[in-house]
Protein backbone atom coordinates (compact mmCIF):
# COMPACT_ATOMS: atom_id res chain seq x y z
CA MET A 1 -42.58 -19.48 -51.88
CA SER A 2 -42.08 -22.92 -53.09
CA ALA A 3 -43.33 -26.13 -51.20
CA PRO A 4 -40.89 -26.77 -48.80
CA HIS A 5 -38.01 -29.36 -49.75
CA GLU A 6 -37.99 -32.51 -48.45
CA TYR A 7 -34.63 -33.62 -46.49
CA ASP A 8 -33.36 -37.12 -46.78
CA ASP A 9 -31.23 -39.35 -45.23
CA ARG A 10 -27.93 -38.73 -47.95
CA PRO A 11 -25.00 -37.45 -46.52
CA ALA A 12 -24.59 -33.23 -47.13
CA GLU A 13 -22.35 -34.19 -50.50
CA GLU A 14 -25.27 -35.90 -52.40
CA THR A 15 -28.25 -32.81 -51.21
CA ALA A 16 -25.66 -30.70 -53.11
CA PRO A 17 -27.89 -30.79 -56.29
CA VAL A 18 -30.96 -30.14 -53.77
CA VAL A 19 -29.44 -26.81 -53.17
CA ALA A 20 -28.56 -25.81 -56.70
CA ASP A 21 -32.55 -26.66 -57.07
CA VAL A 22 -33.55 -24.33 -54.73
CA ALA A 23 -30.83 -21.71 -55.92
CA ASP A 24 -32.76 -21.90 -59.37
CA SER A 25 -35.70 -21.35 -57.52
CA PRO A 26 -37.05 -17.77 -58.92
CA GLU A 27 -38.85 -17.68 -55.42
CA LEU A 28 -35.87 -17.82 -53.51
CA SER A 29 -32.58 -17.12 -55.51
CA LEU A 30 -32.65 -12.93 -54.21
CA ASN A 31 -31.90 -14.25 -50.85
CA VAL A 32 -29.26 -17.11 -51.76
CA PRO A 33 -25.93 -15.51 -52.43
CA SER A 34 -23.15 -17.45 -54.46
CA LEU A 35 -20.37 -19.71 -51.85
CA ASP A 36 -17.78 -17.51 -52.72
CA ASP A 37 -19.88 -14.74 -50.67
CA LEU A 38 -21.46 -17.02 -48.42
CA GLU A 39 -19.52 -16.23 -45.22
CA PRO A 40 -18.28 -13.38 -44.01
CA SER A 41 -15.62 -12.94 -41.12
CA LEU A 42 -17.95 -12.87 -37.93
CA PRO A 43 -16.98 -11.82 -34.00
CA GLU A 44 -16.92 -14.44 -31.64
CA GLN A 45 -19.88 -12.60 -29.90
CA VAL A 46 -22.21 -12.78 -33.15
CA ARG A 47 -20.96 -16.53 -34.03
CA GLN A 48 -22.37 -17.52 -30.64
CA ARG A 49 -25.99 -15.19 -31.15
CA ILE A 50 -26.31 -16.76 -34.32
CA THR A 51 -25.75 -20.17 -33.14
CA THR A 52 -28.32 -19.65 -29.89
CA LEU A 53 -31.26 -18.36 -32.12
CA THR A 54 -30.67 -21.00 -34.89
CA ALA A 55 -30.74 -23.75 -31.59
CA ALA A 56 -33.67 -21.81 -30.10
CA ALA A 57 -35.81 -21.96 -33.44
CA LEU A 58 -34.56 -25.80 -34.71
CA PRO A 59 -37.41 -27.41 -32.85
CA GLY A 60 -40.08 -24.96 -34.35
CA LEU A 61 -39.66 -26.22 -37.62
CA PRO A 62 -41.25 -29.40 -39.14
CA ASN A 63 -39.43 -32.60 -39.41
CA GLU A 64 -39.22 -32.53 -42.92
CA GLU A 65 -37.26 -29.47 -42.79
CA ILE A 66 -34.80 -30.31 -40.25
CA PRO A 67 -31.57 -31.23 -42.00
CA PHE A 68 -30.80 -34.89 -41.51
CA PRO A 69 -27.41 -34.26 -39.48
CA LEU A 70 -29.42 -31.94 -37.06
CA ARG A 71 -32.52 -33.82 -36.16
CA ARG A 72 -30.58 -35.52 -33.42
CA VAL A 73 -29.50 -32.03 -32.06
CA ALA A 74 -33.26 -30.87 -32.44
CA ARG A 75 -34.29 -33.56 -29.96
CA PHE A 76 -31.51 -32.01 -27.14
CA ALA A 77 -32.58 -29.99 -24.37
CA PRO A 78 -32.63 -26.28 -24.75
CA ASN A 79 -29.74 -25.53 -22.54
CA ARG A 80 -27.50 -27.86 -24.11
CA ARG A 81 -28.54 -27.51 -27.80
CA ALA A 82 -26.53 -24.83 -28.61
CA LYS A 83 -23.19 -26.05 -26.14
CA LEU A 84 -23.19 -29.81 -28.12
CA GLY A 85 -24.63 -28.85 -31.42
CA GLY A 86 -22.82 -25.31 -31.93
CA GLN A 87 -20.70 -26.85 -34.28
CA ALA A 88 -23.13 -28.82 -36.47
CA LEU A 89 -25.36 -26.06 -36.67
CA ALA A 90 -22.90 -23.43 -38.18
CA ALA A 91 -21.50 -25.77 -40.24
CA GLN A 92 -25.62 -26.49 -41.42
CA LEU A 93 -26.21 -22.88 -41.85
CA ALA A 94 -22.90 -21.99 -44.11
CA ALA A 95 -23.73 -25.17 -46.35
CA ASP A 96 -27.37 -24.94 -46.47
CA PRO A 97 -28.92 -21.62 -47.69
CA LEU A 98 -32.77 -22.83 -47.93
CA PHE A 99 -32.06 -24.08 -43.84
CA ARG A 100 -30.66 -20.75 -43.29
CA GLN A 101 -33.33 -19.13 -44.93
CA ARG A 102 -36.19 -21.05 -43.04
CA ILE A 103 -34.47 -20.16 -39.97
CA GLY A 104 -33.99 -16.96 -40.71
CA ALA A 105 -37.60 -16.30 -41.43
CA ARG A 106 -38.63 -17.82 -37.85
CA VAL A 107 -36.04 -15.52 -36.12
CA VAL A 108 -37.25 -12.32 -37.52
CA THR A 109 -40.62 -13.43 -37.10
CA GLU A 110 -39.78 -13.96 -33.62
CA ALA A 111 -37.94 -10.61 -33.11
CA GLY A 112 -40.87 -8.66 -33.58
CA ASP A 113 -40.04 -5.19 -34.70
CA LEU A 114 -36.38 -5.34 -34.54
CA GLY A 115 -36.30 -8.33 -36.52
CA ALA A 116 -38.67 -6.27 -39.62
CA ALA A 117 -36.18 -3.51 -39.00
CA VAL A 118 -33.10 -5.56 -40.03
CA ALA A 119 -35.05 -7.68 -42.71
CA GLY A 120 -35.72 -4.33 -44.42
CA GLY A 121 -31.86 -3.12 -44.37
CA MET A 122 -31.97 -1.20 -41.21
CA ALA A 123 -30.64 -0.87 -37.89
CA PRO A 124 -32.14 0.94 -35.03
CA ALA A 125 -29.77 3.18 -33.24
CA ALA A 126 -30.64 1.53 -29.99
CA ALA A 127 -30.36 -1.85 -30.81
CA ASP A 128 -27.87 -4.25 -29.68
CA PRO A 129 -25.27 -4.62 -32.94
CA VAL A 130 -24.39 -8.11 -32.02
CA GLU A 131 -28.40 -8.83 -32.35
CA VAL A 132 -28.96 -6.69 -35.47
CA ALA A 133 -25.65 -8.61 -37.16
CA ALA A 134 -26.95 -12.27 -35.99
CA LEU A 135 -30.55 -11.24 -37.37
CA ALA A 136 -28.69 -9.79 -40.66
CA TYR A 137 -26.83 -13.04 -41.19
CA LEU A 138 -29.58 -15.45 -40.90
CA ALA A 139 -32.26 -12.80 -42.71
CA ARG A 140 -29.41 -11.91 -45.71
CA PRO A 141 -31.15 -8.24 -46.38
CA ASP A 142 -29.44 -5.97 -48.95
CA GLY A 143 -26.19 -4.44 -47.19
CA TRP A 144 -26.26 -7.02 -44.36
CA ARG A 145 -22.98 -7.88 -44.58
CA GLU A 146 -22.12 -3.86 -43.82
CA LEU A 147 -24.78 -4.41 -40.64
CA ILE A 148 -22.12 -7.25 -39.57
CA GLU A 149 -18.86 -5.20 -40.32
CA ALA A 150 -20.35 -2.71 -38.07
CA ALA A 151 -21.48 -5.12 -35.36
CA GLY A 152 -17.72 -6.03 -35.62
CA GLU A 153 -16.68 -2.75 -35.11
CA SER A 154 -18.54 -2.16 -32.55
CA VAL A 155 -17.67 -5.29 -30.55
CA ARG A 156 -13.90 -4.42 -31.00
CA ALA A 157 -14.74 -0.84 -29.63
CA GLU A 158 -16.54 -2.73 -26.65
CA ALA A 159 -13.25 -4.83 -26.43
CA ASP A 160 -10.96 -1.68 -27.02
CA SER A 161 -13.05 -0.12 -23.96
CA ALA A 162 -12.93 -2.92 -21.59
CA ALA A 163 -9.19 -3.10 -22.33
CA ILE A 164 -8.96 0.01 -21.72
CA ALA A 165 -10.73 0.15 -18.41
CA ASN A 166 -8.84 -2.89 -17.30
CA LEU A 167 -5.33 -1.05 -18.22
CA VAL A 168 -6.71 2.02 -16.19
CA HIS A 169 -7.97 -0.16 -13.38
CA GLU A 170 -4.47 -2.31 -13.10
CA ALA A 171 -2.75 1.48 -13.17
CA GLU A 172 -4.84 2.23 -10.81
CA GLN A 173 -3.81 -0.60 -8.72
CA ARG A 174 -0.59 -0.46 -9.22
CA ALA A 175 -0.17 3.25 -8.03
CA ALA A 176 -2.21 2.25 -5.11
CA ARG A 177 0.45 -0.24 -4.10
CA ALA A 178 3.04 2.03 -4.96
CA GLU A 179 1.83 4.56 -2.88
CA HIS A 180 1.31 1.76 0.28
CA ASP A 181 4.75 0.72 -0.87
CA ARG A 182 5.83 4.31 -0.50
CA ALA A 183 4.52 4.72 3.20
CA VAL A 184 5.62 1.57 4.39
CA ALA A 185 9.02 2.74 3.17
CA LYS A 186 8.52 5.82 4.89
CA VAL A 187 7.33 4.06 8.43
CA GLU A 188 10.55 2.00 7.72
CA ALA A 189 12.89 4.69 6.67
CA ASP A 190 11.74 6.35 10.25
CA LYS A 191 12.40 3.45 11.96
CA LEU A 192 16.11 3.24 10.23
CA ARG A 193 16.83 6.76 11.39
CA ASP A 194 15.28 5.79 14.95
CA GLU A 195 17.72 2.77 15.34
CA LEU A 196 20.25 5.01 13.82
CA ALA A 197 20.04 7.89 16.31
CA ARG A 198 19.77 5.02 19.16
CA VAL A 199 23.03 3.18 17.51
CA ARG A 200 24.93 6.31 17.53
CA GLU A 201 24.14 7.55 20.57
CA GLU A 202 25.05 3.82 22.00
CA LEU A 203 28.38 4.28 20.04
CA GLY A 204 28.95 7.76 21.93
CA GLN A 205 28.46 6.20 25.21
CA LEU A 206 31.05 2.99 24.15
CA ARG A 207 33.49 5.32 23.20
CA GLU A 208 33.05 7.69 26.50
CA GLU A 209 33.09 4.37 28.45
CA ALA A 210 36.65 3.32 26.16
CA ARG A 211 38.44 6.15 26.69
CA SER A 212 37.89 6.10 30.60
CA SER A 213 38.82 2.62 30.32
CA SER A 214 41.88 3.94 28.62
CA ARG A 215 42.77 6.53 31.30
CA ALA A 216 42.02 4.01 33.92
CA LEU A 217 44.74 1.86 31.83
CA ARG A 218 47.06 4.19 31.94
CA GLU A 219 46.82 5.40 35.68
CA ALA A 220 47.00 1.67 36.34
CA GLN A 221 50.34 1.16 34.16
CA ALA A 222 51.90 4.58 35.58
CA ALA A 223 50.73 2.68 39.59
CA GLY A 224 52.40 -0.46 38.41
CA LYS A 225 55.38 1.64 36.97
CA ARG A 226 56.20 3.27 40.09
CA ALA A 227 55.51 -0.07 42.05
CA SER A 228 58.22 -1.54 40.28
CA ASP A 229 60.53 1.50 41.07
CA LEU A 230 59.68 1.16 44.49
CA LEU A 231 60.10 -2.86 44.60
CA ALA A 232 63.72 -2.09 43.00
CA THR A 233 64.56 0.34 45.53
CA GLU A 234 63.34 -1.67 48.20
CA LYS A 235 65.31 -4.98 47.35
CA GLY A 236 68.41 -2.78 46.86
CA ARG A 237 67.77 -1.50 50.47
CA THR A 238 67.07 -4.90 51.73
CA ALA A 239 70.39 -6.65 50.01
CA LYS A 240 72.16 -3.79 51.66
CA VAL A 241 70.92 -4.61 55.26
CA ALA A 242 70.14 -8.56 55.42
CA ALA A 243 69.76 -8.50 59.20
CA ASP A 244 67.22 -5.24 59.22
CA HIS A 245 65.24 -7.19 56.74
CA ASP A 246 64.93 -10.32 58.83
CA ALA A 247 63.98 -8.72 61.48
CA GLU A 248 61.03 -6.63 59.79
CA VAL A 249 60.06 -9.49 58.42
CA ARG A 250 59.15 -10.96 62.17
CA ARG A 251 57.92 -7.63 62.82
CA LEU A 252 55.55 -8.03 59.81
CA ARG A 253 54.38 -11.31 60.61
CA THR A 254 53.45 -10.30 64.22
CA ARG A 255 51.64 -7.73 62.74
CA LEU A 256 49.77 -10.03 60.42
CA ALA A 257 48.68 -12.51 63.06
CA GLU A 258 47.64 -9.12 64.87
CA ALA A 259 45.33 -8.09 62.38
CA GLU A 260 44.18 -11.43 61.06
CA ALA A 261 43.01 -11.70 65.30
CA LEU A 262 41.43 -8.42 64.81
CA ALA A 263 39.60 -9.02 61.57
CA ALA A 264 38.35 -12.09 63.30
CA THR A 265 37.07 -9.99 66.45
CA GLY A 266 35.61 -7.39 63.85
CA LYS A 267 33.50 -10.39 61.93
CA GLN A 268 32.34 -11.61 65.01
CA SER A 269 30.74 -7.90 66.41
CA ALA A 270 29.30 -7.48 63.23
CA LYS A 271 27.28 -10.38 63.52
CA ASP A 272 26.63 -9.63 67.09
CA ALA A 273 25.32 -6.05 66.27
CA ARG A 274 23.09 -7.37 63.43
CA ALA A 275 21.54 -10.10 65.52
CA ALA A 276 21.11 -6.96 67.99
CA GLY A 277 19.49 -5.12 65.34
CA ASP A 278 17.20 -7.80 64.45
CA ALA A 279 16.51 -8.24 68.42
CA ARG A 280 15.33 -4.20 68.21
CA LEU A 281 13.06 -4.61 64.90
CA TRP A 282 11.12 -7.43 66.32
CA LEU A 283 10.65 -5.65 69.53
CA LEU A 284 9.75 -2.44 67.36
CA LEU A 285 7.28 -4.64 65.56
CA GLU A 286 5.80 -6.35 68.48
CA THR A 287 5.42 -2.94 70.40
CA ILE A 288 3.34 -1.64 67.34
CA GLY A 289 0.83 -4.79 66.99
CA GLN A 290 0.63 -4.83 70.68
CA ALA A 291 -0.36 -1.17 70.71
CA ALA A 292 -2.99 -1.32 67.75
CA ASN A 293 -4.25 -4.54 69.89
CA GLY A 294 -4.74 -1.77 72.64
CA LEU A 295 -6.14 1.05 70.51
CA ARG A 296 -8.72 -1.57 69.14
CA ARG A 297 -9.55 -2.35 73.03
CA GLU A 298 -9.65 1.34 74.23
CA LEU A 299 -11.83 2.34 71.02
CA SER A 300 -14.13 -0.55 71.50
CA ILE A 301 -13.68 -1.47 67.20
CA GLY A 302 -15.00 -4.82 66.54
CA PRO A 303 -15.53 -6.82 63.49
CA THR A 304 -18.55 -5.44 61.76
CA ASP A 305 -21.10 -7.31 59.39
CA LYS A 306 -21.99 -4.28 57.29
CA LEU A 307 -20.04 -2.07 54.98
CA PRO A 308 -20.83 1.58 53.91
CA ALA A 309 -22.21 0.76 50.83
CA ASP A 310 -24.77 -1.60 52.58
CA PHE A 311 -25.90 1.21 54.88
CA VAL A 312 -26.37 3.61 51.65
CA ALA A 313 -29.12 0.70 50.79
CA ASP A 314 -30.56 0.36 53.43
CA VAL A 315 -31.76 4.18 53.32
CA SER A 316 -31.57 5.27 49.72
CA ALA A 317 -32.16 1.89 47.71
CA ASP A 318 -34.63 -1.62 47.18
CA ARG A 319 -32.44 -4.32 47.34
CA PRO A 320 -34.23 -7.62 46.48
CA GLY A 321 -31.67 -9.75 48.45
CA ALA A 322 -28.50 -9.90 50.65
CA LEU A 323 -24.86 -9.40 49.90
CA GLU A 324 -22.14 -11.67 50.62
CA ARG A 325 -18.78 -10.62 50.16
CA SER A 326 -15.18 -12.31 49.20
CA ARG A 327 -11.67 -10.48 47.76
CA PRO A 328 -11.40 -8.71 44.30
CA ARG A 329 -9.92 -9.85 41.40
CA ALA A 330 -9.36 -8.36 37.83
CA GLN A 331 -11.23 -7.63 34.25
CA ASP A 332 -9.93 -6.59 31.24
CA THR A 333 -10.50 -2.59 30.18
CA ASP A 334 -10.99 -0.33 27.29
CA ASP A 335 -7.25 0.22 28.01
CA PRO A 336 -5.73 -3.34 28.45
CA GLY A 337 -4.89 -4.12 31.82
CA ARG A 338 -5.96 -0.93 33.57
CA LEU A 339 -9.11 -2.41 35.16
CA ASP A 340 -6.94 -5.27 36.11
CA GLN A 341 -4.71 -2.58 38.29
CA LEU A 342 -7.36 -1.04 39.99
CA LEU A 343 -9.55 -4.42 41.14
CA ALA A 344 -5.96 -5.27 42.27
CA LEU A 345 -5.94 -3.05 44.88
CA PRO A 346 -6.92 -3.89 48.17
CA ARG A 347 -10.34 -4.12 49.66
CA ALA A 348 -11.79 -2.73 46.02
CA HIS A 349 -15.35 -1.98 45.81
CA LEU A 350 -17.19 -2.73 41.92
CA ILE A 351 -20.35 -0.31 41.63
CA VAL A 352 -22.13 -0.92 38.78
CA ASP A 353 -24.92 1.42 36.57
CA GLY A 354 -26.92 -1.70 35.27
CA TYR A 355 -28.96 -0.50 32.89
CA ASN A 356 -26.51 1.91 31.34
CA VAL A 357 -24.33 -1.22 30.71
CA THR A 358 -27.13 -3.45 29.62
CA LYS A 359 -28.75 -1.40 26.76
CA ARG A 360 -25.44 -1.02 25.43
CA GLY A 361 -24.36 -4.84 25.30
CA PHE A 362 -27.46 -6.57 24.92
CA ALA A 363 -30.68 -4.08 24.44
CA GLU A 364 -32.31 -6.61 22.15
CA MET A 365 -33.29 -8.53 25.24
CA SER A 366 -36.58 -7.93 27.72
CA LEU A 367 -35.48 -5.57 30.71
CA GLU A 368 -35.64 -9.00 32.77
CA GLN A 369 -33.22 -10.82 30.56
CA GLN A 370 -30.96 -8.20 30.64
CA ARG A 371 -31.09 -7.71 34.51
CA LYS A 372 -30.57 -11.87 35.04
CA ARG A 373 -27.96 -11.84 32.02
CA LEU A 374 -25.65 -8.93 33.94
CA VAL A 375 -26.33 -9.82 37.48
CA THR A 376 -25.51 -13.78 36.59
CA GLY A 377 -22.55 -12.29 34.90
CA LEU A 378 -21.35 -10.49 37.58
CA GLY A 379 -21.69 -13.58 39.98
CA GLY A 380 -19.23 -14.81 37.84
CA ILE A 381 -16.76 -12.31 38.54
CA ALA A 382 -17.29 -12.41 42.06
CA ALA A 383 -16.96 -15.93 42.19
CA GLN A 384 -13.71 -15.68 40.70
CA THR A 385 -12.58 -12.43 42.02
CA GLY A 386 -13.66 -12.22 45.48
CA ASP A 387 -14.60 -8.68 44.92
CA GLU A 388 -17.56 -6.46 46.66
CA VAL A 389 -19.73 -5.97 43.94
CA THR A 390 -22.92 -3.61 43.70
CA VAL A 391 -25.15 -3.41 40.45
CA VAL A 392 -28.01 -0.27 40.58
CA PHE A 393 -31.01 -0.42 38.54
CA ASP A 394 -33.50 2.20 38.21
CA GLY A 395 -36.30 1.73 40.60
CA ALA A 396 -39.02 2.91 37.78
CA GLU A 397 -38.29 -0.77 36.17
CA ARG A 398 -38.27 -2.77 39.84
CA VAL A 399 -40.36 -6.04 39.23
CA HIS A 400 -40.54 -8.25 42.22
CA GLY A 401 -40.22 -11.68 42.39
CA LEU A 402 -36.88 -11.64 41.50
CA PRO A 403 -34.35 -14.59 41.93
CA PRO A 404 -31.80 -14.24 44.57
CA ALA A 405 -28.78 -12.43 43.81
CA PRO A 406 -25.29 -14.38 42.93
CA ARG A 407 -22.88 -15.10 45.96
CA GLY A 408 -20.99 -12.07 46.23
CA VAL A 409 -23.31 -9.64 44.74
CA ARG A 410 -25.37 -6.82 46.14
CA VAL A 411 -28.48 -5.74 43.67
CA LEU A 412 -30.05 -2.53 44.49
CA PHE A 413 -33.08 -0.64 42.88
CA SER A 414 -33.46 3.26 43.51
CA HIS A 415 -36.70 4.53 45.26
CA LYS A 416 -39.41 5.68 43.33
CA GLY A 417 -38.57 9.26 42.27
CA ASP A 418 -34.83 9.06 42.11
CA THR A 419 -32.38 7.95 39.67
CA ALA A 420 -29.68 4.72 39.96
CA ASP A 421 -27.00 7.80 38.89
CA GLU A 422 -27.67 9.31 42.39
CA LEU A 423 -27.51 6.21 43.96
CA ILE A 424 -24.34 5.61 43.09
CA ARG A 425 -23.19 9.14 44.03
CA GLN A 426 -24.42 8.35 47.15
CA LEU A 427 -22.72 4.90 47.55
CA VAL A 428 -19.56 6.36 46.35
CA ARG A 429 -19.62 8.83 48.95
CA ALA A 430 -20.26 6.92 51.91
CA GLU A 431 -17.60 5.00 51.24
CA PRO A 432 -14.13 6.13 53.29
CA SER A 433 -11.46 8.21 51.64
CA GLY A 434 -8.79 6.18 50.22
CA ARG A 435 -10.55 2.92 49.61
CA PRO A 436 -10.33 1.63 45.36
CA LEU A 437 -13.37 2.43 44.07
CA VAL A 438 -14.44 1.22 40.53
CA VAL A 439 -17.90 2.75 38.79
CA ILE A 440 -18.88 1.17 35.41
CA SER A 441 -20.75 3.66 33.63
CA SER A 442 -20.29 5.39 30.30
CA ASP A 443 -22.66 8.13 31.51
CA ARG A 444 -20.15 11.23 31.48
CA GLU A 445 -22.37 13.27 34.20
CA VAL A 446 -21.79 9.92 36.35
CA ALA A 447 -18.06 9.39 35.62
CA ASP A 448 -17.68 13.33 36.44
CA GLY A 449 -19.35 13.00 39.54
CA VAL A 450 -17.82 9.86 41.17
CA ARG A 451 -14.15 11.13 39.60
CA ARG A 452 -14.65 14.23 42.20
CA HIS A 453 -15.26 11.86 45.22
CA GLY A 454 -11.84 9.81 44.27
CA ALA A 455 -13.39 6.65 42.50
CA TYR A 456 -12.28 5.36 39.14
CA PRO A 457 -14.92 5.42 36.38
CA MET A 458 -14.82 3.28 33.84
CA GLY A 459 -16.82 2.78 30.58
CA ALA A 460 -19.30 0.11 29.99
CA ASP A 461 -17.47 -1.88 27.45
CA SER A 462 -14.63 -2.78 30.05
CA LEU A 463 -17.37 -4.64 31.75
CA LEU A 464 -18.85 -6.05 28.47
CA ARG A 465 -15.53 -7.32 27.44
CA ARG A 466 -14.67 -8.48 30.75
CA LEU A 467 -17.84 -10.83 31.04
CA ALA A 468 -17.59 -11.90 27.00
CA ARG A 469 -14.11 -13.32 27.63
CA GLY A 470 -15.56 -15.25 31.11
């Protein structure tokens, strides 16, 4: 190949003779087609790839081989060269065959085996058609137009495939929406049918009431007619016997006065009877109260400082602190409101399977942190509700030096060799029949056991939700 042509600072129009000289060169004339056949129709992906390859190879050319319009572009940052100088690069490639040939030689060399194959007029089957078309455009081997056309067909096929995939996806989305709309419409139709049945039932009731009202109205009209007939007869009779009429009026007035006096007497009698009934009721309640006090004195039953759970704790458990008691309030449950209803019962006792709750709610903590967090939360519940609260832990995990339990919370550890489950069952059996007992444990065996003794088992999630809410 002849020596590189020296680019000067003249406009492109003035460099046309140089292009002609290069075209006349015996070493370059085979790779420089005529201007009529220079630019085929390029797919957009191929055009962008050509610009990217040219922008990457441009700084590698000597400065004298870089056309003057592109010398400023060559100084751009790599990530901005193709973006800001793309049009100038494309125009120079189209107008300057020598520049395109130099760029093509560098790009083909950098492409390695793929570049060598394209320069030989071959397109590997596994190669990217866009890359092959871009290399063919720059290197211009025999059959390069066919390579570009094949790339265009491949790009169009991919675009068609993408469009078809989008259409299929959109069709699936429309089908899903249609199915959803159909399900919603079915639900709405069911609601409307139920509403129609209810309206029909109400309409039947209204019709029955209307028929009853019509019958009552007809009966009232008939009674009114009979009263009118009787009144007409009475008027005729009064007209015939005026004297008897005056006497009857006086007699009726006398009877009216007697009736009013009798009514006043009846009201007073009713008032006296009610007062007597209130007095008897008060006397009955007072008698019952005095009888209860007498029975309490006779049986010598006085207030006690210990509850049934305390007796079980003294015999079957280790307890780090004393119990302080108050009255119950509610907490949330798996079934909203269920736990609230149970703990709202008078003298309710809440028994908690400690590790069953902590290992379900905050197992990532150490056992000491689990116990502290649960007991602290139960202290908040006891302070808010005044509940009698007992939390039971397995004695195998017992540690010494525990801080005192919060007010209103009894903390128990089972004896060595016993489990918290058995201690919970002992606490339930020790309570009197009829007292509301709520046992928090997700252990089915514990739940079944305490249920047989009249307690209400609740899942650990109910207490965890209550603690989270608090």
